[in-house]
Every structure is written in C-alpha cells, then in structure tokens.
C-alpha cells in the first residue's frame, strides 16, 4: 500500500474500533489491541516507527488522542467523542484510567435522568446534543410533540448540557418566550424579541434589549411558536438565516 492508502486505512480502523467500544468502560486488554502500533504495523505490513509517525501527525492535527502507557493506545477523537457524548480537551492522557474517568464523568450529563434517554428518546437526545455542539454557535432546533410530552424540559436539558460540556458559558442565559401570548399582537412580539429605542413609542422611556440580545450566547426557547401568524414566523426564520 502507498502512503495515502495506509493513512486512510489507519483512520478507518481507529474509527471503527472506537465506535464499537463498550460504554461500560470495562475494556479488556485484547479489546484495545487494535488501537496499538504493534497491531496496526502487522495489520498493514509496515514498521511500528512509521505507524507512530502517522499517529503523531494525526495527533498534531487534533484527530487522535493517545495514552502515555505501555502499550500506547490511539483513539480517533471524533469517534470517541460521538460514542460517549463528550468533548475531550486533551490530546494526551497519562493513563488509560485518566481517560476512562473523563468518559465516565461526562456520561452523567444533563440528559442522564431523562426517562427514555437511552431507549425511546435516544435518537432525540443525540440530535439535541449534535445541535447544541455544532460549531461555532450551535443550530436552531424545532421541538415537536403533543402538549405535555416534555418539549420545555428537553429545551432546558439542552441548555444544561451545553453548560456542562463548556459549550455555553456558565453566565449564559436560558430565556423563555410563550408565543401564544403574542398570537394576535405581532408588534409586541417583535418589540420583545428585538428590543426598542427610547421614544420609539409612547411609554418607551429608555433603550431596552430584546430577548434575542439577552439570550445571546445561551438559548432562547420559543414555546407555542406554531401559534404565531405566518408573517411573524417568517421574520424569525429570516433572522435565523442571517444569523447562521
């Protein structure tokens, strides 16, 4: 195999192995063997020094995490983060236990106690994590479901998850707007969303920030958004397009 083929095969192997790691973190030594340079060198018929060279390049690019152990274990960062729902800050961990402790701690995230988080709602939870984690400012997300099914709770847990993962600042805000209160008053909706300047209307005695500004860096949860008139929904949609 040529240089490019080896790099691609190394990436593919690490990705597959990390995606299949047991979430209980009870990894046996033989289970981790495919993540060692000795296994990979035999697998692709090249020297261990060459494998280590490739891994160093991957690590410098932030693609690979390794342990300072004997043997050294190499993990494909993105696959490991997706598997355990974490964002790992370091590229090197002194021991395997150090890495596993981080993974175990981060698994107890905001969604942990949500009924169905690991079952019927697992796909929803993963989508919420992906939306809040998306570079650089997350993604807008539409929560749909009958009244009383927990949409507000999901929104709050997304915010808590963002703070826990250090995606959102601890000083960021979770703001809620009940859109049903403005269904027949689109002007007041726009005023509360975007704020107003002093003197813009009777009673506007000072410049006031809107909810969008107050929630900047955090989350604005717009409940009952379906109750808004189409022209109001369009303005919100246009704001999202220009922002993202």
PDB file of C-alpha atoms in Angstrom:
ATOM      1  CA  UNK A   1       0.000   0.000   0.000  1.00  0.00           C
ATOM      2  CA  UNK A   2       1.136   3.518  -0.670  1.00  0.00           C
ATOM      3  CA  UNK A   3       1.350   6.322   1.873  1.00  0.00           C
ATOM      4  CA  UNK A   4      -2.174   7.616   1.221  1.00  0.00           C
ATOM      5  CA  UNK A   5      -3.733   4.154   1.464  1.00  0.00           C
ATOM      6  CA  UNK A   6      -2.057   3.458   4.810  1.00  0.00           C
ATOM      7  CA  UNK A   7      -3.266   6.761   6.269  1.00  0.00           C
ATOM      8  CA  UNK A   8      -6.833   6.080   5.115  1.00  0.00           C
ATOM      9  CA  UNK A   9      -6.780   2.525   6.480  1.00  0.00           C
ATOM     10  CA  UNK A  10      -5.401   3.705   9.820  1.00  0.00           C
ATOM     11  CA  UNK A  11      -8.177   6.281  10.106  1.00  0.00           C
ATOM     12  CA  UNK A  12     -10.828   3.759   9.123  1.00  0.00           C
ATOM     13  CA  UNK A  13      -9.565   1.165  11.611  1.00  0.00           C
ATOM     14  CA  UNK A  14      -9.419   3.599  14.536  1.00  0.00           C
ATOM     15  CA  UNK A  15     -12.852   4.992  13.703  1.00  0.00           C
ATOM     16  CA  UNK A  16     -14.500   1.571  13.588  1.00  0.00           C
ATOM     17  CA  UNK A  17     -12.799   0.328  16.764  1.00  0.00           C
ATOM     18  CA  UNK A  18     -13.678   3.483  18.740  1.00  0.00           C
ATOM     19  CA  UNK A  19     -17.284   3.409  17.548  1.00  0.00           C
ATOM     20  CA  UNK A  20     -17.621  -0.104  18.969  1.00  0.00           C
ATOM     21  CA  UNK A  21     -16.025   0.445  22.378  1.00  0.00           C
ATOM     22  CA  UNK A  22     -18.183  -0.727  25.285  1.00  0.00           C
ATOM     23  CA  UNK A  23     -19.912   2.152  27.031  1.00  0.00           C
ATOM     24  CA  UNK A  24     -19.496   0.499  30.431  1.00  0.00           C
ATOM     25  CA  UNK A  25     -15.733   1.186  30.012  1.00  0.00           C
ATOM     26  CA  UNK A  26     -14.841  -2.376  31.032  1.00  0.00           C
ATOM     27  CA  UNK A  27     -12.266  -2.686  28.275  1.00  0.00           C
ATOM     28  CA  UNK A  28     -10.130  -5.804  28.262  1.00  0.00           C
ATOM     29  CA  UNK A  29      -6.545  -5.580  27.028  1.00  0.00           C
ATOM     30  CA  UNK A  30      -7.285  -7.731  23.989  1.00  0.00           C
ATOM     31  CA  UNK A  31     -10.220  -5.462  23.142  1.00  0.00           C
ATOM     32  CA  UNK A  32      -7.864  -2.489  22.856  1.00  0.00           C
ATOM     33  CA  UNK A  33      -5.137  -4.329  20.943  1.00  0.00           C
ATOM     34  CA  UNK A  34      -6.294  -2.976  17.522  1.00  0.00           C
ATOM     35  CA  UNK A  35      -5.537   0.510  18.878  1.00  0.00           C
ATOM     36  CA  UNK A  36      -1.812  -0.203  19.350  1.00  0.00           C
ATOM     37  CA  UNK A  37       1.060   0.471  16.956  1.00  0.00           C
ATOM     38  CA  UNK A  38       2.216  -3.177  17.085  1.00  0.00           C
ATOM     39  CA  UNK A  39      -1.178  -4.441  15.897  1.00  0.00           C
ATOM     40  CA  UNK A  40      -1.508  -1.742  13.230  1.00  0.00           C
ATOM     41  CA  UNK A  41       2.018  -2.306  11.890  1.00  0.00           C
ATOM     42  CA  UNK A  42       1.311  -6.031  11.499  1.00  0.00           C
ATOM     43  CA  UNK A  43      -2.119  -5.312  10.018  1.00  0.00           C
ATOM     44  CA  UNK A  44      -0.762  -3.035   7.302  1.00  0.00           C
ATOM     45  CA  UNK A  45       2.698  -4.608   6.861  1.00  0.00           C
ATOM     46  CA  UNK A  46       4.755  -1.581   7.804  1.00  0.00           C
ATOM     47  CA  UNK A  47       7.116  -0.645  10.634  1.00  0.00           C
ATOM     48  CA  UNK A  48       5.950   0.474  14.066  1.00  0.00           C
ATOM     49  CA  UNK A  49       8.044   3.622  13.632  1.00  0.00           C
ATOM     50  CA  UNK A  50       6.047   4.518  10.529  1.00  0.00           C
ATOM     51  CA  UNK A  51       2.753   3.920  12.362  1.00  0.00           C
ATOM     52  CA  UNK A  52       3.952   6.117  15.226  1.00  0.00           C
ATOM     53  CA  UNK A  53       4.910   8.792  12.708  1.00  0.00           C
ATOM     54  CA  UNK A  54       1.421   8.799  11.206  1.00  0.00           C
ATOM     55  CA  UNK A  55      -0.164   8.858  14.632  1.00  0.00           C
ATOM     56  CA  UNK A  56       1.953  11.841  15.669  1.00  0.00           C
ATOM     57  CA  UNK A  57       0.758  13.694  12.587  1.00  0.00           C
ATOM     58  CA  UNK A  58      -2.864  12.814  13.396  1.00  0.00           C
ATOM     59  CA  UNK A  59      -2.377  13.925  16.983  1.00  0.00           C
ATOM     60  CA  UNK A  60      -0.867  17.270  15.970  1.00  0.00           C
ATOM     61  CA  UNK A  61      -3.960  17.889  13.836  1.00  0.00           C
ATOM     62  CA  UNK A  62      -6.203  17.074  16.799  1.00  0.00           C
ATOM     63  CA  UNK A  63      -7.562  13.933  15.142  1.00  0.00           C
ATOM     64  CA  UNK A  64      -6.093  11.359  17.517  1.00  0.00           C
ATOM     65  CA  UNK A  65      -5.920  11.024  21.304  1.00  0.00           C
ATOM     66  CA  UNK A  66      -3.291   8.785  22.856  1.00  0.00           C
ATOM     67  CA  UNK A  67      -2.387   7.405  26.262  1.00  0.00           C
ATOM     68  CA  UNK A  68       1.122   7.587  27.707  1.00  0.00           C
ATOM     69  CA  UNK A  69       1.061   3.909  28.611  1.00  0.00           C
ATOM     70  CA  UNK A  70       2.699   0.636  27.673  1.00  0.00           C
ATOM     71  CA  UNK A  71       1.445  -0.171  25.154  1.00  0.00           C
ATOM     72  CA  UNK A  72       0.367   3.247  23.878  1.00  0.00           C
ATOM     73  CA  UNK A  73      -3.274   3.320  22.790  1.00  0.00           C
ATOM     74  CA  UNK A  74      -4.512   5.541  19.966  1.00  0.00           C
ATOM     75  CA  UNK A  75      -8.143   6.696  19.796  1.00  0.00           C
ATOM     76  CA  UNK A  76      -9.828   8.524  16.933  1.00  0.00           C
ATOM     77  CA  UNK A  77     -11.055  11.663  18.689  1.00  0.00           C
ATOM     78  CA  UNK A  78     -14.319  12.300  16.815  1.00  0.00           C
ATOM     79  CA  UNK A  79     -15.463   8.681  17.032  1.00  0.00           C
ATOM     80  CA  UNK A  80     -14.672   8.543  20.753  1.00  0.00           C
ATOM     81  CA  UNK A  81     -16.465  11.839  21.416  1.00  0.00           C
ATOM     82  CA  UNK A  82     -19.545  10.728  19.480  1.00  0.00           C
ATOM     83  CA  UNK A  83     -19.583   7.327  21.154  1.00  0.00           C
ATOM     84  CA  UNK A  84     -19.545   8.766  24.668  1.00  0.00           C
ATOM     85  CA  UNK A  85     -21.203  12.134  24.068  1.00  0.00           C
ATOM     86  CA  UNK A  86     -18.217  14.154  25.237  1.00  0.00           C
ATOM     87  CA  UNK A  87     -15.917  16.920  24.079  1.00  0.00           C
ATOM     88  CA  UNK A  88     -12.353  15.977  25.023  1.00  0.00           C
ATOM     89  CA  UNK A  89      -9.944  18.830  25.672  1.00  0.00           C
ATOM     90  CA  UNK A  90      -6.609  16.978  25.767  1.00  0.00           C
ATOM     91  CA  UNK A  91      -4.661  15.024  23.148  1.00  0.00           C
ATOM     92  CA  UNK A  92      -2.629  13.037  25.699  1.00  0.00           C
ATOM     93  CA  UNK A  93      -3.722  11.152  28.824  1.00  0.00           C
ATOM     94  CA  UNK A  94      -1.090   9.784  31.209  1.00  0.00           C
ATOM     95  CA  UNK A  95      -3.030   6.606  31.936  1.00  0.00           C
ATOM     96  CA  UNK A  96      -5.935   4.729  30.433  1.00  0.00           C
ATOM     97  CA  UNK A  97      -7.800   5.238  33.699  1.00  0.00           C
ATOM     98  CA  UNK A  98      -7.447   9.019  33.345  1.00  0.00           C
ATOM     99  CA  UNK A  99      -9.238   8.848  30.002  1.00  0.00           C
ATOM    100  CA  UNK A 100     -11.878   6.435  31.270  1.00  0.00           C
ATOM    101  CA  UNK A 101     -12.570   8.652  34.287  1.00  0.00           C
ATOM    102  CA  UNK A 102     -13.269  11.587  31.980  1.00  0.00           C
ATOM    103  CA  UNK A 103     -15.558   9.465  29.825  1.00  0.00           C
ATOM    104  CA  UNK A 104     -17.394   8.077  32.864  1.00  0.00           C
ATOM    105  CA  UNK A 105     -17.887  11.526  34.368  1.00  0.00           C
ATOM    106  CA  UNK A 106     -19.151  13.074  31.149  1.00  0.00           C
ATOM    107  CA  UNK A 107     -21.633  10.255  30.593  1.00  0.00           C
ATOM    108  CA  UNK A 108     -23.557  11.534  33.634  1.00  0.00           C
ATOM    109  CA  UNK A 109     -24.758  14.512  31.624  1.00  0.00           C
ATOM    110  CA  UNK A 110     -27.936  16.564  31.868  1.00  0.00           C
ATOM    111  CA  UNK A 111     -29.938  14.017  29.886  1.00  0.00           C
ATOM    112  CA  UNK A 112     -28.917  11.119  32.147  1.00  0.00           C
ATOM    113  CA  UNK A 113     -32.074  11.136  34.284  1.00  0.00           C
ATOM    114  CA  UNK A 114     -34.447  11.803  31.381  1.00  0.00           C
ATOM    115  CA  UNK A 115     -36.822   8.849  31.091  1.00  0.00           C
ATOM    116  CA  UNK A 116     -36.112   7.131  27.772  1.00  0.00           C
ATOM    117  CA  UNK A 117     -32.786   8.899  27.191  1.00  0.00           C
ATOM    118  CA  UNK A 118     -31.091   5.581  26.458  1.00  0.00           C
ATOM    119  CA  UNK A 119     -34.142   3.980  24.864  1.00  0.00           C
ATOM    120  CA  UNK A 120     -37.125   5.550  23.082  1.00  0.00           C
ATOM    121  CA  UNK A 121     -35.693   9.078  23.230  1.00  0.00           C
ATOM    122  CA  UNK A 122     -32.083   8.161  22.454  1.00  0.00           C
ATOM    123  CA  UNK A 123     -32.267   9.488  18.882  1.00  0.00           C
ATOM    124  CA  UNK A 124     -33.864  12.739  20.080  1.00  0.00           C
ATOM    125  CA  UNK A 125     -31.158  13.173  22.731  1.00  0.00           C
ATOM    126  CA  UNK A 126     -28.371  12.585  20.203  1.00  0.00           C
ATOM    127  CA  UNK A 127     -29.918  15.116  17.817  1.00  0.00           C
ATOM    128  CA  UNK A 128     -30.167  17.677  20.631  1.00  0.00           C
ATOM    129  CA  UNK A 129     -26.526  17.107  21.590  1.00  0.00           C
ATOM    130  CA  UNK A 130     -25.459  17.487  17.966  1.00  0.00           C
ATOM    131  CA  UNK A 131     -27.425  20.742  17.587  1.00  0.00           C
ATOM    132  CA  UNK A 132     -26.006  22.352  20.733  1.00  0.00           C
ATOM    133  CA  UNK A 133     -22.462  21.150  19.884  1.00  0.00           C
ATOM    134  CA  UNK A 134     -22.443  22.244  16.243  1.00  0.00           C
ATOM    135  CA  UNK A 135     -19.611  24.720  15.509  1.00  0.00           C
ATOM    136  CA  UNK A 136     -19.500  27.569  16.148  1.00  0.00           C
ATOM    137  CA  UNK A 137     -22.756  28.677  17.750  1.00  0.00           C
ATOM    138  CA  UNK A 138     -24.974  25.582  17.625  1.00  0.00           C
ATOM    139  CA  UNK A 139     -28.008  25.141  15.403  1.00  0.00           C
ATOM    140  CA  UNK A 140     -31.658  26.207  15.705  1.00  0.00           C
ATOM    141  CA  UNK A 141     -33.827  23.229  16.603  1.00  0.00           C
ATOM    142  CA  UNK A 142     -37.579  22.646  16.285  1.00  0.00           C
ATOM    143  CA  UNK A 143     -39.133  20.500  19.022  1.00  0.00           C
ATOM    144  CA  UNK A 144     -42.447  18.957  18.005  1.00  0.00           C
ATOM    145  CA  UNK A 145     -44.931  16.929  20.004  1.00  0.00           C
ATOM    146  CA  UNK A 146     -48.315  16.972  21.756  1.00  0.00           C
ATOM    147  CA  UNK A 147     -48.874  19.123  24.824  1.00  0.00           C
ATOM    148  CA  UNK A 148     -47.307  17.633  27.948  1.00  0.00           C
ATOM    149  CA  UNK A 149     -44.703  15.457  26.244  1.00  0.00           C
ATOM    150  CA  UNK A 150     -41.719  17.362  27.663  1.00  0.00           C
ATOM    151  CA  UNK A 151     -40.622  19.814  24.976  1.00  0.00           C
ATOM    152  CA  UNK A 152     -39.844  22.507  27.550  1.00  0.00           C
ATOM    153  CA  UNK A 153     -37.863  20.010  29.617  1.00  0.00           C
ATOM    154  CA  UNK A 154     -35.836  18.942  26.574  1.00  0.00           C
ATOM    155  CA  UNK A 155     -35.001  22.589  25.847  1.00  0.00           C
ATOM    156  CA  UNK A 156     -33.843  23.148  29.439  1.00  0.00           C
ATOM    157  CA  UNK A 157     -31.740  19.973  29.362  1.00  0.00           C
ATOM    158  CA  UNK A 158     -30.087  21.139  26.141  1.00  0.00           C
ATOM    159  CA  UNK A 159     -29.039  24.309  27.928  1.00  0.00           C
ATOM    160  CA  UNK A 160     -27.736  22.376  30.951  1.00  0.00           C
ATOM    161  CA  UNK A 161     -25.842  20.017  28.644  1.00  0.00           C
ATOM    162  CA  UNK A 162     -24.277  22.974  26.848  1.00  0.00           C
ATOM    163  CA  UNK A 163     -23.064  24.438  30.153  1.00  0.00           C
ATOM    164  CA  UNK A 164     -21.768  21.063  31.396  1.00  0.00           C
ATOM    165  CA  UNK A 165     -19.844  20.484  28.170  1.00  0.00           C
ATOM    166  CA  UNK A 166     -18.461  24.057  28.396  1.00  0.00           C
ATOM    167  CA  UNK A 167     -20.070  24.858  25.049  1.00  0.00           C
ATOM    168  CA  UNK A 168     -22.108  27.564  26.742  1.00  0.00           C
ATOM    169  CA  UNK A 169     -20.758  29.907  29.387  1.00  0.00           C
ATOM    170  CA  UNK A 170     -21.974  29.475  32.958  1.00  0.00           C
ATOM    171  CA  UNK A 171     -23.063  33.104  32.707  1.00  0.00           C
ATOM    172  CA  UNK A 172     -25.189  32.446  29.619  1.00  0.00           C
ATOM    173  CA  UNK A 173     -28.958  32.567  29.926  1.00  0.00           C
ATOM    174  CA  UNK A 174     -31.884  30.303  29.180  1.00  0.00           C
ATOM    175  CA  UNK A 175     -34.727  32.600  28.149  1.00  0.00           C
ATOM    176  CA  UNK A 176     -38.324  31.529  27.533  1.00  0.00           C
ATOM    177  CA  UNK A 177     -40.984  33.261  25.467  1.00  0.00           C
ATOM    178  CA  UNK A 178     -44.574  31.995  25.343  1.00  0.00           C
ATOM    179  CA  UNK A 179     -45.519  32.895  21.792  1.00  0.00           C
ATOM    180  CA  UNK A 180     -49.225  32.198  22.361  1.00  0.00           C
ATOM    181  CA  UNK A 181     -49.382  35.456  24.316  1.00  0.00           C
ATOM    182  CA  UNK A 182     -48.482  37.364  21.147  1.00  0.00           C
ATOM    183  CA  UNK A 183     -50.583  35.441  18.622  1.00  0.00           C
ATOM    184  CA  UNK A 184     -52.780  38.478  17.987  1.00  0.00           C
ATOM    185  CA  UNK A 185     -50.178  41.147  18.705  1.00  0.00           C
ATOM    186  CA  UNK A 186     -47.266  40.757  16.271  1.00  0.00           C
ATOM    187  CA  UNK A 187     -45.953  44.254  17.008  1.00  0.00           C
ATOM    188  CA  UNK A 188     -45.465  43.455  20.686  1.00  0.00           C
ATOM    189  CA  UNK A 189     -43.801  40.164  19.731  1.00  0.00           C
ATOM    190  CA  UNK A 190     -41.231  41.975  17.585  1.00  0.00           C
ATOM    191  CA  UNK A 191     -40.683  44.566  20.328  1.00  0.00           C
ATOM    192  CA  UNK A 192     -39.987  41.900  22.950  1.00  0.00           C
ATOM    193  CA  UNK A 193     -37.776  39.915  20.597  1.00  0.00           C
ATOM    194  CA  UNK A 194     -35.660  42.700  19.153  1.00  0.00           C
ATOM    195  CA  UNK A 195     -35.968  45.395  21.842  1.00  0.00           C
ATOM    196  CA  UNK A 196     -36.654  49.066  21.291  1.00  0.00           C
ATOM    197  CA  UNK A 197     -35.089  52.511  21.449  1.00  0.00           C
ATOM    198  CA  UNK A 198     -36.111  55.273  23.806  1.00  0.00           C
ATOM    199  CA  UNK A 199     -39.032  57.249  22.404  1.00  0.00           C
ATOM    200  CA  UNK A 200     -39.904  54.706  19.724  1.00  0.00           C
ATOM    201  CA  UNK A 201     -43.438  54.566  21.103  1.00  0.00           C
ATOM    202  CA  UNK A 202     -45.446  56.011  23.969  1.00  0.00           C
ATOM    203  CA  UNK A 203     -44.061  54.670  27.220  1.00  0.00           C
ATOM    204  CA  UNK A 204     -40.638  53.753  25.808  1.00  0.00           C
ATOM    205  CA  UNK A 205     -38.643  55.729  28.352  1.00  0.00           C
ATOM    206  CA  UNK A 206     -35.269  54.085  27.789  1.00  0.00           C
ATOM    207  CA  UNK A 207     -33.372  51.808  25.390  1.00  0.00           C
ATOM    208  CA  UNK A 208     -34.326  48.202  26.139  1.00  0.00           C
ATOM    209  CA  UNK A 209     -32.729  44.998  24.881  1.00  0.00           C
ATOM    210  CA  UNK A 210     -34.924  42.291  23.399  1.00  0.00           C
ATOM    211  CA  UNK A 211     -34.930  38.621  24.327  1.00  0.00           C
ATOM    212  CA  UNK A 212     -32.660  37.779  21.401  1.00  0.00           C
ATOM    213  CA  UNK A 213     -29.952  40.034  22.777  1.00  0.00           C
ATOM    214  CA  UNK A 214     -30.468  38.852  26.358  1.00  0.00           C
ATOM    215  CA  UNK A 215     -30.215  35.212  25.274  1.00  0.00           C
ATOM    216  CA  UNK A 216     -27.133  35.809  23.116  1.00  0.00           C
ATOM    217  CA  UNK A 217     -24.578  33.118  23.945  1.00  0.00           C
ATOM    218  CA  UNK A 218     -27.288  30.990  25.571  1.00  0.00           C
ATOM    219  CA  UNK A 219     -30.663  29.623  24.471  1.00  0.00           C
ATOM    220  CA  UNK A 220     -33.958  31.317  23.630  1.00  0.00           C
ATOM    221  CA  UNK A 221     -36.826  28.833  23.893  1.00  0.00           C
ATOM    222  CA  UNK A 222     -39.883  29.994  21.968  1.00  0.00           C
ATOM    223  CA  UNK A 223     -42.826  27.974  23.276  1.00  0.00           C
ATOM    224  CA  UNK A 224     -46.025  27.567  21.214  1.00  0.00           C
ATOM    225  CA  UNK A 225     -44.315  29.105  18.181  1.00  0.00           C
ATOM    226  CA  UNK A 226     -46.880  27.478  15.895  1.00  0.00           C
ATOM    227  CA  UNK A 227     -49.479  29.927  17.255  1.00  0.00           C
ATOM    228  CA  UNK A 228     -47.782  32.924  15.684  1.00  0.00           C
ATOM    229  CA  UNK A 229     -49.063  34.499  12.497  1.00  0.00           C
ATOM    230  CA  UNK A 230     -47.173  33.475   9.334  1.00  0.00           C
ATOM    231  CA  UNK A 231     -45.586  36.919   8.928  1.00  0.00           C
ATOM    232  CA  UNK A 232     -44.122  36.680  12.442  1.00  0.00           C
ATOM    233  CA  UNK A 233     -42.772  33.191  11.821  1.00  0.00           C
ATOM    234  CA  UNK A 234     -41.224  34.459   8.598  1.00  0.00           C
ATOM    235  CA  UNK A 235     -39.380  37.267  10.406  1.00  0.00           C
ATOM    236  CA  UNK A 236     -37.988  34.800  12.936  1.00  0.00           C
ATOM    237  CA  UNK A 237     -36.959  32.467  10.122  1.00  0.00           C
ATOM    238  CA  UNK A 238     -35.208  35.289   8.262  1.00  0.00           C
ATOM    239  CA  UNK A 239     -33.370  36.260  11.439  1.00  0.00           C
ATOM    240  CA  UNK A 240     -32.110  32.671  11.796  1.00  0.00           C
ATOM    241  CA  UNK A 241     -30.904  32.595   8.193  1.00  0.00           C
ATOM    242  CA  UNK A 242     -28.970  35.846   8.566  1.00  0.00           C
ATOM    243  CA  UNK A 243     -27.539  34.788  11.944  1.00  0.00           C
ATOM    244  CA  UNK A 244     -26.440  31.294  10.937  1.00  0.00           C
TER     245      UNK A 244
END
